[in-house]
Amino acid sequence: RLVSQLQDDVASKEAAVTKLTTALLEARESAEVDLTVQKQAFESLLRDRDAQDRLLEEKVTQLTAAQTELATIKTNRGIVKQRLEAEMAAKEAIIKDLQQNMQKNEDEYNSQITAAQQEI
């Protein structure tokens, strides 16, 4: 009877060990599946981040090019402004010279008319 009881205990414990082993294997398989899913999700996030990084780098490159172009435009604008100011100053000098010549000619003409009137 004691042997029978011990055999029952052993069988019961073997069943419990089998049940526990099965539960552990199932938990391990579930954990492996979860880990695989998490790994795939992480890899997807990394790919998305890499794509965003490349897009950001492209935008930075475009912004840098635009800033360079803007600086060039501003420089060219300054050069054009200086040239226009120089041209305006030259034209103003020519106009002033022409006005002085006209005044000189008018004074000379008036002096000749006065001299001619005096002769008459």
PDB file of C-alpha atoms in Angstrom:
ATOM      1  CA  ARG A   1       0.000   0.000   0.000  1.00  0.00           C
ATOM      2  CA  LEU A   2       2.817   2.427   0.871  1.00  0.00           C
ATOM      3  CA  VAL A   3       4.462   1.599  -2.446  1.00  0.00           C
ATOM      4  CA  SER A   4       1.193   2.269  -4.211  1.00  0.00           C
ATOM      5  CA  GLN A   5       0.818   5.576  -2.425  1.00  0.00           C
ATOM      6  CA  LEU A   6       4.416   6.516  -3.294  1.00  0.00           C
ATOM      7  CA  GLN A   7       3.812   5.521  -6.909  1.00  0.00           C
ATOM      8  CA  ASP A   8       0.686   7.740  -6.931  1.00  0.00           C
ATOM      9  CA  ASP A   9       2.712  10.618  -5.453  1.00  0.00           C
ATOM     10  CA  VAL A  10       5.457  10.124  -8.036  1.00  0.00           C
ATOM     11  CA  ALA A  11       2.900   9.983 -10.870  1.00  0.00           C
ATOM     12  CA  SER A  12       1.154  13.088  -9.518  1.00  0.00           C
ATOM     13  CA  LYS A  13       4.452  14.931  -9.246  1.00  0.00           C
ATOM     14  CA  GLU A  14       5.515  13.787 -12.730  1.00  0.00           C
ATOM     15  CA  ALA A  15       2.192  15.095 -14.070  1.00  0.00           C
ATOM     16  CA  ALA A  16       2.745  18.398 -12.266  1.00  0.00           C
ATOM     17  CA  VAL A  17       6.304  18.628 -13.654  1.00  0.00           C
ATOM     18  CA  THR A  18       5.015  17.823 -17.152  1.00  0.00           C
ATOM     19  CA  LYS A  19       2.274  20.423 -16.775  1.00  0.00           C
ATOM     20  CA  LEU A  20       4.753  22.987 -15.453  1.00  0.00           C
ATOM     21  CA  THR A  21       7.273  22.166 -18.221  1.00  0.00           C
ATOM     22  CA  THR A  22       4.529  22.562 -20.837  1.00  0.00           C
ATOM     23  CA  ALA A  23       3.475  25.901 -19.305  1.00  0.00           C
ATOM     24  CA  LEU A  24       7.108  27.065 -19.264  1.00  0.00           C
ATOM     25  CA  LEU A  25       7.607  26.042 -22.906  1.00  0.00           C
ATOM     26  CA  GLU A  26       4.415  27.844 -23.914  1.00  0.00           C
ATOM     27  CA  ALA A  27       5.495  30.936 -21.979  1.00  0.00           C
ATOM     28  CA  ARG A  28       8.907  30.762 -23.633  1.00  0.00           C
ATOM     29  CA  GLU A  29       7.358  30.470 -27.106  1.00  0.00           C
ATOM     30  CA  SER A  30       5.003  33.366 -26.338  1.00  0.00           C
ATOM     31  CA  ALA A  31       7.906  35.465 -25.069  1.00  0.00           C
ATOM     32  CA  GLU A  32       9.911  34.643 -28.215  1.00  0.00           C
ATOM     33  CA  VAL A  33       6.948  35.673 -30.410  1.00  0.00           C
ATOM     34  CA  ASP A  34       6.546  38.892 -28.388  1.00  0.00           C
ATOM     35  CA  LEU A  35      10.273  39.554 -28.686  1.00  0.00           C
ATOM     36  CA  THR A  36      10.166  38.978 -32.449  1.00  0.00           C
ATOM     37  CA  VAL A  37       7.204  41.353 -32.812  1.00  0.00           C
ATOM     38  CA  GLN A  38       8.942  43.967 -30.660  1.00  0.00           C
ATOM     39  CA  LYS A  39      12.165  43.528 -32.649  1.00  0.00           C
ATOM     40  CA  GLN A  40      10.280  44.030 -35.929  1.00  0.00           C
ATOM     41  CA  ALA A  41       8.511  47.096 -34.534  1.00  0.00           C
ATOM     42  CA  PHE A  42      11.842  48.507 -33.346  1.00  0.00           C
ATOM     43  CA  GLU A  43      13.468  47.865 -36.732  1.00  0.00           C
ATOM     44  CA  SER A  44      10.518  49.591 -38.411  1.00  0.00           C
ATOM     45  CA  LEU A  45      10.940  52.571 -36.089  1.00  0.00           C
ATOM     46  CA  LEU A  46      14.656  52.672 -36.907  1.00  0.00           C
ATOM     47  CA  ARG A  47      13.902  52.633 -40.651  1.00  0.00           C
ATOM     48  CA  ASP A  48      11.352  55.432 -40.166  1.00  0.00           C
ATOM     49  CA  ARG A  49      13.864  57.425 -38.137  1.00  0.00           C
ATOM     50  CA  ASP A  50      16.567  56.887 -40.769  1.00  0.00           C
ATOM     51  CA  ALA A  51      14.142  58.099 -43.443  1.00  0.00           C
ATOM     52  CA  GLN A  52      13.276  61.142 -41.337  1.00  0.00           C
ATOM     53  CA  ASP A  53      16.995  61.824 -40.762  1.00  0.00           C
ATOM     54  CA  ARG A  54      17.661  61.666 -44.514  1.00  0.00           C
ATOM     55  CA  LEU A  55      14.703  63.960 -45.170  1.00  0.00           C
ATOM     56  CA  LEU A  56      15.950  66.378 -42.506  1.00  0.00           C
ATOM     57  CA  GLU A  57      19.450  66.336 -43.987  1.00  0.00           C
ATOM     58  CA  GLU A  58      17.959  67.070 -47.412  1.00  0.00           C
ATOM     59  CA  LYS A  59      15.945  69.971 -45.987  1.00  0.00           C
ATOM     60  CA  VAL A  60      19.055  71.337 -44.217  1.00  0.00           C
ATOM     61  CA  THR A  61      20.959  71.117 -47.509  1.00  0.00           C
ATOM     62  CA  GLN A  62      18.135  72.937 -49.312  1.00  0.00           C
ATOM     63  CA  LEU A  63      18.002  75.578 -46.581  1.00  0.00           C
ATOM     64  CA  THR A  64      21.767  76.083 -46.735  1.00  0.00           C
ATOM     65  CA  ALA A  65      21.580  76.453 -50.521  1.00  0.00           C
ATOM     66  CA  ALA A  66      18.716  78.939 -50.167  1.00  0.00           C
ATOM     67  CA  GLN A  67      20.665  80.931 -47.564  1.00  0.00           C
ATOM     68  CA  THR A  68      23.696  80.998 -49.858  1.00  0.00           C
ATOM     69  CA  GLU A  69      21.525  82.132 -52.766  1.00  0.00           C
ATOM     70  CA  LEU A  70      19.929  84.816 -50.590  1.00  0.00           C
ATOM     71  CA  ALA A  71      23.353  86.067 -49.493  1.00  0.00           C
ATOM     72  CA  THR A  72      24.441  86.192 -53.151  1.00  0.00           C
ATOM     73  CA  ILE A  73      21.285  88.110 -54.079  1.00  0.00           C
ATOM     74  CA  LYS A  74      21.862  90.584 -51.251  1.00  0.00           C
ATOM     75  CA  THR A  75      25.491  91.044 -52.311  1.00  0.00           C
ATOM     76  CA  ASN A  76      24.506  91.550 -55.947  1.00  0.00           C
ATOM     77  CA  ARG A  77      21.782  93.954 -54.862  1.00  0.00           C
ATOM     78  CA  GLY A  78      24.337  95.969 -52.907  1.00  0.00           C
ATOM     79  CA  ILE A  79      26.669  96.056 -55.908  1.00  0.00           C
ATOM     80  CA  VAL A  80      23.837  97.174 -58.209  1.00  0.00           C
ATOM     81  CA  LYS A  81      22.819  99.837 -55.681  1.00  0.00           C
ATOM     82  CA  GLN A  82      26.388 101.168 -55.509  1.00  0.00           C
ATOM     83  CA  ARG A  83      26.603 101.244 -59.312  1.00  0.00           C
ATOM     84  CA  LEU A  84      23.275 103.074 -59.594  1.00  0.00           C
ATOM     85  CA  GLU A  85      24.339 105.576 -56.955  1.00  0.00           C
ATOM     86  CA  ALA A  86      27.622 106.146 -58.815  1.00  0.00           C
ATOM     87  CA  GLU A  87      25.748 106.579 -62.115  1.00  0.00           C
ATOM     88  CA  MET A  88      23.314 109.020 -60.493  1.00  0.00           C
ATOM     89  CA  ALA A  89      26.194 111.021 -59.015  1.00  0.00           C
ATOM     90  CA  ALA A  90      27.895 111.113 -62.434  1.00  0.00           C
ATOM     91  CA  LYS A  91      24.662 112.217 -64.130  1.00  0.00           C
ATOM     92  CA  GLU A  92      24.081 114.873 -61.487  1.00  0.00           C
ATOM     93  CA  ALA A  93      27.627 116.135 -62.084  1.00  0.00           C
ATOM     94  CA  ILE A  94      26.968 116.249 -65.839  1.00  0.00           C
ATOM     95  CA  ILE A  95      23.686 118.108 -65.274  1.00  0.00           C
ATOM     96  CA  LYS A  96      25.432 120.584 -62.966  1.00  0.00           C
ATOM     97  CA  ASP A  97      28.201 121.072 -65.551  1.00  0.00           C
ATOM     98  CA  LEU A  98      25.606 121.584 -68.301  1.00  0.00           C
ATOM     99  CA  GLN A  99      23.727 124.108 -66.154  1.00  0.00           C
ATOM    100  CA  GLN A 100      26.954 126.000 -65.493  1.00  0.00           C
ATOM    101  CA  ASN A 101      27.789 125.978 -69.219  1.00  0.00           C
ATOM    102  CA  MET A 102      24.274 127.182 -70.061  1.00  0.00           C
ATOM    103  CA  GLN A 103      24.579 129.961 -67.504  1.00  0.00           C
ATOM    104  CA  LYS A 104      28.019 130.882 -68.843  1.00  0.00           C
ATOM    105  CA  ASN A 105      26.676 130.887 -72.397  1.00  0.00           C
ATOM    106  CA  GLU A 106      23.666 132.948 -71.355  1.00  0.00           C
ATOM    107  CA  ASP A 107      25.898 135.426 -69.532  1.00  0.00           C
ATOM    108  CA  GLU A 108      28.183 135.622 -72.566  1.00  0.00           C
ATOM    109  CA  TYR A 109      25.183 136.062 -74.904  1.00  0.00           C
ATOM    110  CA  ASN A 110      23.736 138.797 -72.677  1.00  0.00           C
ATOM    111  CA  SER A 111      27.111 140.523 -72.540  1.00  0.00           C
ATOM    112  CA  GLN A 112      27.365 140.422 -76.359  1.00  0.00           C
ATOM    113  CA  ILE A 113      23.828 141.800 -76.677  1.00  0.00           C
ATOM    114  CA  THR A 114      24.671 144.572 -74.222  1.00  0.00           C
ATOM    115  CA  ALA A 115      27.872 145.361 -76.113  1.00  0.00           C
ATOM    116  CA  ALA A 116      25.979 145.371 -79.436  1.00  0.00           C
ATOM    117  CA  GLN A 117      23.290 147.626 -77.987  1.00  0.00           C
ATOM    118  CA  GLN A 118      25.940 150.004 -76.730  1.00  0.00           C
ATOM    119  CA  GLU A 119      27.551 150.107 -80.132  1.00  0.00           C
ATOM    120  CA  ILE A 120      24.215 150.969 -81.669  1.00  0.00           C
TER     121      ILE A 120
END
